[in-house]
Tab-separated table of C-alpha atoms in Angstrom:
chain	number	residue	atom	x	y	z
R	1	UNK	CA	70.173	15.310	70.629
R	2	UNK	CA	67.501	14.016	68.791
R	3	UNK	CA	69.084	12.588	66.201
R	4	UNK	CA	71.348	10.818	68.471
R	5	UNK	CA	68.502	9.767	70.687
R	6	UNK	CA	66.658	8.233	67.173
R	7	UNK	CA	69.441	6.143	66.672
R	8	UNK	CA	69.219	4.839	70.466
R	9	UNK	CA	65.718	4.088	70.276
R	10	UNK	CA	66.136	2.469	66.824
R	11	UNK	CA	68.836	0.071	67.383
R	12	UNK	CA	69.607	-2.091	64.475
R	13	UNK	CA	70.980	-5.358	65.740
R	14	UNK	CA	69.774	-8.101	64.284
R	15	UNK	CA	72.496	-10.388	64.440
R	16	UNK	CA	73.032	-9.494	67.807
R	17	UNK	CA	71.152	-12.671	69.176
R	18	UNK	CA	73.791	-14.771	66.824
R	19	UNK	CA	76.382	-13.733	68.625
R	20	UNK	CA	78.288	-17.052	70.712
R	21	UNK	CA	79.686	-15.673	74.108
R	22	UNK	CA	81.021	-17.250	77.328
R	23	UNK	CA	77.890	-17.254	79.699
R	24	UNK	CA	79.973	-17.337	82.872
R	25	UNK	CA	82.244	-14.078	82.308
R	26	UNK	CA	85.659	-13.705	79.599
R	27	UNK	CA	85.967	-12.663	76.316
R	28	UNK	CA	87.706	-15.691	74.298
R	29	UNK	CA	85.981	-19.014	73.163
R	30	UNK	CA	88.380	-21.922	73.504
R	31	UNK	CA	86.860	-25.353	72.644
R	32	UNK	CA	85.572	-25.782	75.755
R	33	UNK	CA	84.541	-22.796	77.041
R	34	UNK	CA	80.312	-23.223	78.410
R	35	UNK	CA	78.931	-20.540	76.137
R	36	UNK	CA	74.858	-19.414	75.302
R	37	UNK	CA	75.540	-22.001	72.466
R	38	UNK	CA	76.183	-24.699	75.166
R	39	UNK	CA	73.478	-23.671	77.337
R	40	UNK	CA	70.756	-24.279	74.434
R	41	UNK	CA	72.464	-27.401	73.075
R	42	UNK	CA	71.796	-28.614	76.626
R	43	UNK	CA	68.299	-27.694	77.488
R	44	UNK	CA	67.694	-29.472	73.950
R	45	UNK	CA	69.361	-32.126	74.820
R	46	UNK	CA	67.395	-32.123	78.607
R	47	UNK	CA	64.027	-31.790	76.735
R	48	UNK	CA	64.648	-34.735	74.455
R	49	UNK	CA	65.206	-36.620	77.581
R	50	UNK	CA	62.225	-35.388	79.614
R	51	UNK	CA	60.163	-35.904	76.522
R	52	UNK	CA	61.812	-39.638	75.485
R	53	UNK	CA	62.961	-41.157	78.909
R	54	UNK	CA	60.384	-39.463	81.515
R	55	UNK	CA	57.877	-39.391	79.404
R	56	UNK	CA	57.698	-42.859	78.439
R	57	UNK	CA	58.413	-44.144	81.360
R	58	UNK	CA	55.020	-45.540	82.159
R	59	UNK	CA	55.127	-47.414	79.113
R	60	UNK	CA	51.708	-47.596	79.143
R	61	UNK	CA	49.696	-49.898	76.769
R	62	UNK	CA	47.246	-46.822	76.982
R	63	UNK	CA	49.625	-43.673	76.701
R	64	UNK	CA	49.443	-40.558	78.613
R	65	UNK	CA	49.987	-37.722	76.550
R	66	UNK	CA	53.448	-37.273	76.563
R	67	UNK	CA	54.224	-40.561	76.001
R	68	UNK	CA	51.967	-40.435	72.956
R	69	UNK	CA	53.897	-37.371	71.893
R	70	UNK	CA	57.039	-39.262	72.187
R	71	UNK	CA	55.320	-42.320	70.337
R	72	UNK	CA	54.032	-39.875	67.812
R	73	UNK	CA	57.123	-38.384	66.454
R	74	UNK	CA	58.470	-41.990	66.742
R	75	UNK	CA	56.302	-43.428	65.019
R	76	UNK	CA	56.682	-39.959	62.393
R	77	UNK	CA	60.349	-40.844	61.659
R	78	UNK	CA	60.376	-44.004	61.524
R	79	UNK	CA	57.699	-44.050	59.211
R	80	UNK	CA	59.561	-41.590	57.208
R	81	UNK	CA	62.684	-43.868	57.290
R	82	UNK	CA	61.176	-47.023	55.833
R	83	UNK	CA	59.352	-45.527	53.606
R	84	UNK	CA	62.317	-43.046	51.962
R	85	UNK	CA	65.492	-45.141	52.672
R	86	UNK	CA	63.951	-48.139	52.602
R	87	UNK	CA	62.935	-51.368	55.287
R	88	UNK	CA	66.726	-51.973	55.547
R	89	UNK	CA	67.639	-48.493	56.527
R	90	UNK	CA	65.827	-49.232	59.973
R	91	UNK	CA	68.640	-49.470	61.660
R	92	UNK	CA	70.141	-45.985	60.913
R	93	UNK	CA	66.899	-44.888	62.721
R	94	UNK	CA	68.454	-43.957	66.282
R	95	UNK	CA	71.207	-41.909	64.166
R	96	UNK	CA	68.578	-40.200	61.875
R	97	UNK	CA	65.744	-39.344	65.120
R	98	UNK	CA	69.145	-38.013	67.025
R	99	UNK	CA	69.798	-35.717	64.304
R	100	UNK	CA	65.641	-35.308	63.925
R	101	UNK	CA	65.029	-34.474	66.993
R	102	UNK	CA	68.385	-32.463	67.990
R	103	UNK	CA	67.205	-29.728	64.791
R	104	UNK	CA	63.420	-29.976	66.331
R	105	UNK	CA	64.040	-28.856	69.652
R	106	UNK	CA	66.774	-26.106	68.772
R	107	UNK	CA	64.355	-24.324	66.485
R	108	UNK	CA	61.662	-24.573	68.823
R	109	UNK	CA	63.539	-23.354	71.544
R	110	UNK	CA	65.173	-21.015	69.572
R	111	UNK	CA	62.153	-19.138	69.216
R	112	UNK	CA	61.613	-18.304	73.084
R	113	UNK	CA	62.504	-14.883	73.803
R	114	UNK	CA	65.909	-14.335	74.594
R	115	UNK	CA	66.607	-17.202	73.213
R	116	UNK	CA	69.813	-18.940	71.362
R	117	UNK	CA	69.368	-21.176	68.292
R	118	UNK	CA	72.447	-23.674	68.136
R	119	UNK	CA	70.577	-24.375	64.521
R	120	UNK	CA	71.101	-21.265	63.137
R	121	UNK	CA	75.203	-21.561	62.689
R	122	UNK	CA	76.171	-22.936	59.943
R	123	UNK	CA	78.704	-24.811	62.069
R	124	UNK	CA	76.298	-26.634	63.746
R	125	UNK	CA	74.798	-27.358	60.542
R	126	UNK	CA	77.268	-28.381	58.475
R	127	UNK	CA	78.848	-30.807	61.044
R	128	UNK	CA	75.434	-32.933	60.853
R	129	UNK	CA	75.476	-32.381	56.942
R	130	UNK	CA	79.158	-33.254	56.456
R	131	UNK	CA	77.962	-36.167	58.970
R	132	UNK	CA	75.709	-37.652	57.353
R	133	UNK	CA	77.637	-37.023	53.848
R	134	UNK	CA	79.872	-39.321	55.546
R	135	UNK	CA	77.932	-41.562	56.867
R	136	UNK	CA	76.596	-42.018	53.494
R	137	UNK	CA	79.268	-42.169	51.054
R	138	UNK	CA	80.591	-44.750	53.226
R	139	UNK	CA	78.113	-46.683	53.859
R	140	UNK	CA	77.845	-46.839	49.948
R	141	UNK	CA	80.578	-47.575	49.542
R	142	UNK	CA	81.029	-50.324	52.269
R	143	UNK	CA	78.277	-52.527	50.855
R	144	UNK	CA	78.873	-51.944	47.112
R	145	UNK	CA	82.360	-51.210	46.540
R	146	UNK	CA	83.017	-49.690	43.282
R	147	UNK	CA	79.559	-50.535	42.136
R	148	UNK	CA	78.435	-47.163	44.430
R	149	UNK	CA	80.231	-45.222	41.549
R	150	UNK	CA	77.268	-46.447	39.194
R	151	UNK	CA	75.085	-43.521	41.430
R	152	UNK	CA	76.904	-41.194	38.762
R	153	UNK	CA	76.907	-43.427	35.960
R	154	UNK	CA	73.391	-42.528	34.360
R	155	UNK	CA	73.188	-45.661	32.442
R	156	UNK	CA	69.452	-44.797	31.368
R	157	UNK	CA	71.303	-41.967	29.313
R	158	UNK	CA	72.751	-42.148	25.853
R	159	UNK	CA	76.553	-43.041	25.960
R	160	UNK	CA	77.730	-39.707	24.803
R	161	UNK	CA	76.483	-38.114	27.137
R	162	UNK	CA	76.895	-40.449	30.280
R	163	UNK	CA	80.396	-38.560	31.022
R	164	UNK	CA	78.948	-35.090	31.007
R	165	UNK	CA	76.027	-36.300	33.173
R	166	UNK	CA	78.416	-38.361	35.645
R	167	UNK	CA	80.654	-34.661	36.089
R	168	UNK	CA	77.311	-33.167	36.899
R	169	UNK	CA	75.905	-36.158	39.321
R	170	UNK	CA	78.913	-36.052	41.357
R	171	UNK	CA	79.187	-32.359	41.646
R	172	UNK	CA	75.711	-32.545	42.439
R	173	UNK	CA	76.930	-34.880	45.221
R	174	UNK	CA	79.563	-32.622	46.614
R	175	UNK	CA	76.991	-30.003	46.554
R	176	UNK	CA	74.794	-31.608	48.967
R	177	UNK	CA	76.540	-30.981	52.068
R	178	UNK	CA	76.394	-27.544	51.466
R	179	UNK	CA	72.933	-27.251	50.576
R	180	UNK	CA	71.652	-29.577	53.288
R	181	UNK	CA	73.479	-27.334	56.138
R	182	UNK	CA	72.567	-23.763	54.636
R	183	UNK	CA	69.242	-24.496	53.613
R	184	UNK	CA	68.895	-25.157	57.666
R	185	UNK	CA	70.612	-22.649	59.168
R	186	UNK	CA	70.069	-19.596	56.503
R	187	UNK	CA	66.351	-20.520	57.499
R	188	UNK	CA	66.499	-20.112	60.901
R	189	UNK	CA	68.887	-17.081	60.610
R	190	UNK	CA	66.756	-15.069	58.398
R	191	UNK	CA	63.201	-15.802	60.183
R	192	UNK	CA	65.189	-14.722	63.967
R	193	UNK	CA	67.239	-12.229	61.979
R	194	UNK	CA	63.796	-10.672	60.019
R	195	UNK	CA	61.794	-10.554	63.422
R	196	UNK	CA	64.539	-8.537	65.200
R	197	UNK	CA	64.386	-5.984	62.064
R	198	UNK	CA	60.772	-5.817	63.278
R	199	UNK	CA	61.213	-5.454	66.642
R	200	UNK	CA	63.479	-2.232	66.344
R	201	UNK	CA	61.154	-0.660	64.489
R	202	UNK	CA	58.066	-0.854	67.533
R	203	UNK	CA	59.871	1.697	69.843
R	204	UNK	CA	59.179	3.912	67.242
R	205	UNK	CA	56.570	5.190	69.146
R	206	UNK	CA	58.363	6.674	71.701
R	207	UNK	CA	60.613	8.681	69.639
R	208	UNK	CA	58.270	10.104	66.739
R	209	UNK	CA	54.936	10.375	65.451
R	210	UNK	CA	55.140	8.155	62.802
R	211	UNK	CA	55.608	5.621	65.320
R	212	UNK	CA	51.633	5.758	65.898
R	213	UNK	CA	51.143	4.118	62.570
R	214	UNK	CA	54.672	2.035	62.259
R	215	UNK	CA	54.316	0.242	65.602
R	216	UNK	CA	51.133	-1.187	65.314
R	217	UNK	CA	52.922	-2.544	62.118
R	218	UNK	CA	55.219	-3.714	63.117
R	219	UNK	CA	54.051	-6.081	66.269
R	220	UNK	CA	51.977	-7.357	63.367
R	221	UNK	CA	54.628	-8.323	61.291
R	222	UNK	CA	56.629	-10.058	64.298
R	223	UNK	CA	53.107	-11.870	65.061
R	224	UNK	CA	52.649	-12.715	61.357
R	225	UNK	CA	56.400	-13.729	61.168
R	226	UNK	CA	56.510	-15.458	64.547
R	227	UNK	CA	53.733	-17.774	62.897
R	228	UNK	CA	55.995	-18.272	60.364
R	229	UNK	CA	58.797	-19.287	62.377
R	230	UNK	CA	56.663	-22.127	64.032
R	231	UNK	CA	56.166	-23.902	60.603
R	232	UNK	CA	59.679	-23.103	59.523
R	233	UNK	CA	61.218	-24.855	62.487
R	234	UNK	CA	59.441	-27.953	61.945
R	235	UNK	CA	59.370	-28.307	58.176
R	236	UNK	CA	62.980	-27.119	58.240
R	237	UNK	CA	63.757	-30.099	60.778
R	238	UNK	CA	61.436	-32.358	58.637
R	239	UNK	CA	63.141	-31.468	55.440
R	240	UNK	CA	67.063	-32.167	56.672
R	241	UNK	CA	65.871	-35.018	58.271
R	242	UNK	CA	64.058	-36.737	54.941
R	243	UNK	CA	67.101	-34.894	53.111
R	244	UNK	CA	69.047	-37.531	55.057
R	245	UNK	CA	66.612	-40.172	54.170
R	246	UNK	CA	67.281	-40.118	50.881
R	247	UNK	CA	70.654	-39.971	50.703
R	248	UNK	CA	70.784	-42.360	52.795
R	249	UNK	CA	68.840	-44.321	50.305
R	250	UNK	CA	71.064	-43.830	47.651
R	251	UNK	CA	73.413	-45.165	49.748
R	252	UNK	CA	72.608	-48.582	50.118
R	253	UNK	CA	70.229	-48.987	46.523
R	254	UNK	CA	72.389	-46.614	44.254
R	255	UNK	CA	70.785	-47.649	41.412
R	256	UNK	CA	69.469	-45.203	38.876
H	1	UNK	CA	87.844	-9.627	57.914
H	2	UNK	CA	85.913	-7.406	60.535
H	3	UNK	CA	85.818	-11.071	62.688
H	4	UNK	CA	90.195	-11.027	62.437
H	5	UNK	CA	90.700	-7.464	63.945
H	6	UNK	CA	87.389	-8.091	66.240
H	7	UNK	CA	89.535	-9.431	69.080
H	8	UNK	CA	92.038	-5.597	68.711
H	9	UNK	CA	88.325	-4.081	68.946
H	10	UNK	CA	87.070	-5.445	72.040
H	11	UNK	CA	90.800	-5.546	73.930
H	12	UNK	CA	90.071	-1.455	72.732
H	13	UNK	CA	86.922	-1.602	74.211
H	14	UNK	CA	87.756	-2.903	78.020
H	15	UNK	CA	89.922	0.375	78.103
H	16	UNK	CA	88.201	2.708	76.169
H	17	UNK	CA	84.783	2.468	78.535
H	18	UNK	CA	81.356	2.207	77.417
H	19	UNK	CA	81.119	4.664	74.662
H	20	UNK	CA	83.909	1.753	72.583
H	21	UNK	CA	81.972	-0.286	73.763
H	22	UNK	CA	79.020	0.455	71.911
H	23	UNK	CA	81.289	0.904	68.831
H	24	UNK	CA	82.840	-2.434	69.761
H	25	UNK	CA	79.509	-3.877	69.667
H	26	UNK	CA	78.445	-1.918	66.343
H	27	UNK	CA	81.115	-3.387	64.248
H	28	UNK	CA	80.319	-7.081	65.711
H	29	UNK	CA	76.821	-6.833	64.370
H	30	UNK	CA	77.936	-5.488	61.010
H	31	UNK	CA	79.389	-9.213	59.904
H	32	UNK	CA	77.961	-12.232	60.564
H	33	UNK	CA	78.402	-13.936	64.010
H	34	UNK	CA	77.908	-17.466	61.823
H	35	UNK	CA	80.925	-16.690	60.147
H	36	UNK	CA	83.097	-15.951	63.350
H	37	UNK	CA	85.820	-19.208	62.415
H	38	UNK	CA	86.348	-18.755	65.788
H	39	UNK	CA	83.581	-19.749	67.930
H	40	UNK	CA	83.644	-23.095	66.126
H	41	UNK	CA	85.916	-24.858	67.590
H	42	UNK	CA	83.762	-24.414	70.959
H	43	UNK	CA	80.677	-24.775	69.037
H	44	UNK	CA	81.318	-28.101	66.925
H	45	UNK	CA	82.223	-29.831	70.527
H	46	UNK	CA	79.484	-28.743	72.143
H	47	UNK	CA	77.249	-30.751	69.117
H	48	UNK	CA	79.167	-33.199	68.913
H	49	UNK	CA	78.732	-33.643	72.793
H	50	UNK	CA	75.378	-32.847	72.732
H	51	UNK	CA	74.258	-35.145	69.555
H	52	UNK	CA	76.084	-38.321	71.741
H	53	UNK	CA	74.669	-37.769	74.560
H	54	UNK	CA	71.557	-37.777	72.602
H	55	UNK	CA	72.379	-40.627	70.397
H	56	UNK	CA	73.230	-42.823	73.364
H	57	UNK	CA	69.844	-41.924	75.621
H	58	UNK	CA	67.460	-42.540	72.761
H	59	UNK	CA	69.222	-45.437	71.356
H	60	UNK	CA	69.930	-47.325	74.598
H	61	UNK	CA	66.862	-46.317	76.696
H	62	UNK	CA	64.011	-44.246	75.255
H	63	UNK	CA	64.051	-45.666	71.444
H	64	UNK	CA	63.887	-50.054	72.778
H	65	UNK	CA	60.767	-48.244	74.929
H	66	UNK	CA	59.258	-46.728	72.629
H	67	UNK	CA	59.642	-49.263	70.361
H	68	UNK	CA	58.397	-52.364	72.829
H	69	UNK	CA	55.270	-49.633	73.227
H	70	UNK	CA	54.174	-49.860	70.351
H	71	UNK	CA	55.142	-53.699	69.658
H	72	UNK	CA	52.790	-54.000	72.791
H	73	UNK	CA	50.032	-52.160	71.578
H	74	UNK	CA	50.185	-53.437	68.312
H	75	UNK	CA	49.814	-57.123	70.054
H	76	UNK	CA	46.887	-56.283	72.432
H	77	UNK	CA	44.843	-54.998	69.738
H	78	UNK	CA	45.522	-57.868	67.138
H	79	UNK	CA	44.762	-59.959	69.823
H	80	UNK	CA	41.413	-58.429	71.328
H	81	UNK	CA	40.264	-58.227	68.077
H	82	UNK	CA	40.707	-62.081	67.591
H	83	UNK	CA	39.097	-62.497	70.861
H	84	UNK	CA	35.995	-60.295	69.786
H	85	UNK	CA	36.217	-62.268	66.182
H	86	UNK	CA	36.201	-65.818	68.594
H	87	UNK	CA	33.005	-64.465	70.712
H	88	UNK	CA	31.722	-62.833	67.482
H	89	UNK	CA	31.492	-66.261	66.754
H	90	UNK	CA	30.251	-68.340	69.681
H	91	UNK	CA	27.867	-65.846	70.109
H	92	UNK	CA	26.332	-66.351	66.426
H	93	UNK	CA	26.906	-70.264	67.077
H	94	UNK	CA	25.041	-69.663	70.453
H	95	UNK	CA	22.200	-67.960	68.581
H	96	UNK	CA	22.167	-70.388	66.169
H	97	UNK	CA	21.734	-73.049	68.996
H	98	UNK	CA	18.861	-71.175	70.500
H	99	UNK	CA	16.454	-70.727	66.974
H	100	UNK	CA	17.042	-74.487	66.719
H	101	UNK	CA	15.575	-75.695	70.173
H	102	UNK	CA	13.005	-72.902	69.613
H	103	UNK	CA	12.039	-74.512	66.182
H	104	UNK	CA	12.171	-78.287	67.674
H	105	UNK	CA	10.563	-77.155	70.784
H	106	UNK	CA	7.904	-75.229	68.470
H	107	UNK	CA	7.401	-78.675	67.040
H	108	UNK	CA	7.229	-80.668	69.810
H	109	UNK	CA	4.517	-78.956	70.666
H	110	UNK	CA	2.544	-78.752	67.964
H	111	UNK	CA	3.066	-82.850	67.818
H	112	UNK	CA	1.814	-83.029	71.792
H	113	UNK	CA	-0.938	-80.360	70.879
H	114	UNK	CA	-1.810	-82.803	67.348
H	115	UNK	CA	-1.700	-85.739	69.414
H	116	UNK	CA	-3.734	-84.850	72.169
H	117	UNK	CA	-6.436	-83.402	70.029
H	118	UNK	CA	-6.817	-86.861	68.232
H	119	UNK	CA	-6.853	-88.729	71.362
H	120	UNK	CA	-9.260	-86.540	72.773
H	121	UNK	CA	-11.288	-86.963	69.699
H	122	UNK	CA	-10.977	-90.556	70.148
H	123	UNK	CA	-12.247	-90.852	73.733
H	124	UNK	CA	-14.998	-88.335	72.690
H	125	UNK	CA	-16.400	-90.581	69.711
H	126	UNK	CA	-16.257	-93.689	71.827
H	127	UNK	CA	-18.307	-91.867	74.655
H	128	UNK	CA	-20.350	-90.118	71.955
H	129	UNK	CA	-21.461	-94.221	70.483
H	130	UNK	CA	-21.830	-95.248	74.301
H	131	UNK	CA	-24.227	-92.258	74.576
H	132	UNK	CA	-25.880	-93.375	71.705
H	133	UNK	CA	-26.626	-96.838	72.303
H	134	UNK	CA	-27.285	-96.200	75.576
H	135	UNK	CA	-29.918	-93.525	74.683
H	136	UNK	CA	-31.480	-95.826	71.861
H	137	UNK	CA	-32.228	-98.346	74.251
H	138	UNK	CA	-33.192	-96.473	76.921
H	139	UNK	CA	-35.766	-95.047	74.516
H	140	UNK	CA	-36.918	-98.704	72.899
H	141	UNK	CA	-37.795	-99.344	76.771
H	142	UNK	CA	-39.439	-96.159	76.968
H	143	UNK	CA	-41.538	-97.773	73.876
H	144	UNK	CA	-42.245	-100.690	74.902
H	145	UNK	CA	-43.290	-99.497	78.961
H	146	UNK	CA	-45.660	-97.091	76.932
H	147	UNK	CA	-47.095	-100.183	74.620
H	148	UNK	CA	-47.499	-102.549	78.056
H	149	UNK	CA	-49.674	-99.521	79.292
H	150	UNK	CA	-51.658	-98.725	76.712
H	151	UNK	CA	-52.248	-102.672	76.219
H	152	UNK	CA	-52.950	-102.593	79.775
H	153	UNK	CA	-55.289	-99.150	80.186
H	154	UNK	CA	-57.682	-100.991	76.897
H	155	UNK	CA	-57.926	-103.865	79.112
H	156	UNK	CA	-59.157	-101.898	81.626
H	157	UNK	CA	-61.252	-99.756	79.778
H	158	UNK	CA	-63.044	-102.776	78.054
H	159	UNK	CA	-63.677	-104.403	81.757
H	160	UNK	CA	-64.926	-100.747	82.964
H	161	UNK	CA	-67.383	-100.433	79.495
H	162	UNK	CA	-68.463	-104.459	80.249
H	163	UNK	CA	-69.152	-103.953	83.939
H	164	UNK	CA	-70.578	-100.295	82.959
H	165	UNK	CA	-73.044	-102.001	80.144
H	166	UNK	CA	-73.865	-104.966	82.211
H	167	UNK	CA	-74.805	-102.412	84.547
H	168	UNK	CA	-76.773	-100.808	82.325
H	169	UNK	CA	-78.422	-103.375	80.651
H	170	UNK	CA	-79.504	-104.789	84.317
H	171	UNK	CA	-80.733	-101.468	85.391
H	172	UNK	CA	-82.827	-100.665	82.383
H	173	UNK	CA	-84.857	-103.954	83.461
H	174	UNK	CA	-82.794	-106.584	80.637
H	175	UNK	CA	-81.236	-109.150	81.204
H	176	UNK	CA	-77.947	-109.873	79.386
H	177	UNK	CA	-75.249	-112.488	79.454
H	178	UNK	CA	-71.770	-111.649	79.763
H	179	UNK	CA	-70.884	-112.609	76.556
H	180	UNK	CA	-73.335	-110.962	74.668
H	181	UNK	CA	-72.516	-107.493	76.225
H	182	UNK	CA	-68.332	-108.244	75.887
H	183	UNK	CA	-69.958	-108.712	72.408
H	184	UNK	CA	-71.585	-105.810	71.919
H	185	UNK	CA	-68.708	-103.967	74.081
H	186	UNK	CA	-66.257	-104.725	71.106
H	187	UNK	CA	-68.241	-104.187	68.641
H	188	UNK	CA	-68.939	-100.921	70.088
H	189	UNK	CA	-65.245	-99.804	70.685
H	190	UNK	CA	-64.383	-100.574	67.106
H	191	UNK	CA	-66.520	-97.652	66.287
């Protein structure tokens, strides 16, 4: 009995929070099923509309608080696109800003207790990363034609080395969407899972004497990891966006 | 592999009740829900919907609006700075003009003071000269007057002395003519 209660009390299900399940009953997740993932994506969309549309409806020269947050985000990403990808990349700004806002809102809303984090799923991040990859590749070929392949031909290297380097460059080019997507999903998943693991230790005080020491420690650890996760939530959105800008720069200015 | 067996396990849990459901959940949590490919079409579909909605809302409404506000603000600030520069230049010009006017007024005042002083000095000099002349004329007349009086007095003293001497001589019993007496008196008065 005691052992069973022990296992009942310390239930380790750190990955349960990532399960995609239908919101209104049923077991199967079809393409159009409204799931918890759908719900939290919708909440992100609504939050984005609230901040960037409702928050700026005053169009004030002296902004309200919400408007200045929206302006801050706009300025932040706009400057990033301009500085990293160049001035002619500004026409991709709405596209990049869409990715940034979606990731940042999903990451932060996912930190709410009981929330679901769409960006912790490789399916979501892979779609975004592949989207960026295809965009960048198509833009590169449309703008520069075959010259875009010069990106892989390191003309500053000695001639015998160039084919080898070209092979490495091609491989690294195709690995981009993989690392781009796994970096974001992995970070989000790992942080949330670690919080859940520590959370599973927290009720130990109800079961065993060791809990007197373990419970406060685990609560402290949850707090610390949570603080770290707040940082990670922003940094990963930033990293995803700036990498998008870097790839875009390669497409617009492929000179090596 | 756990993923492929999962629908079957789930079906079993429906039938077998609570204990079996717990077991099913345990099996589910063993794998990564991220790799449950059966949910991928759903997630991808809703992600694309969400991204399209965000893109349309941002690119049609929010971003032009914010960009406009930022441009407006920049314009306002630039305009205000230009206006401030303008006003500053005006203030400096006004200060210069004021100082110029002040200096002019000061010079004018000094000139008027000098002029007035010279005029007064001239008048004063003229008045002084006139007064001096008058004074000297009066003094000369007075001196003449005094001279006259003195002469008159001498005559009177001589007459009185003659008369007195004649009277004294007659009183002492002598008789003297007026000429002798007058000569004697004049002789005495000289001494």
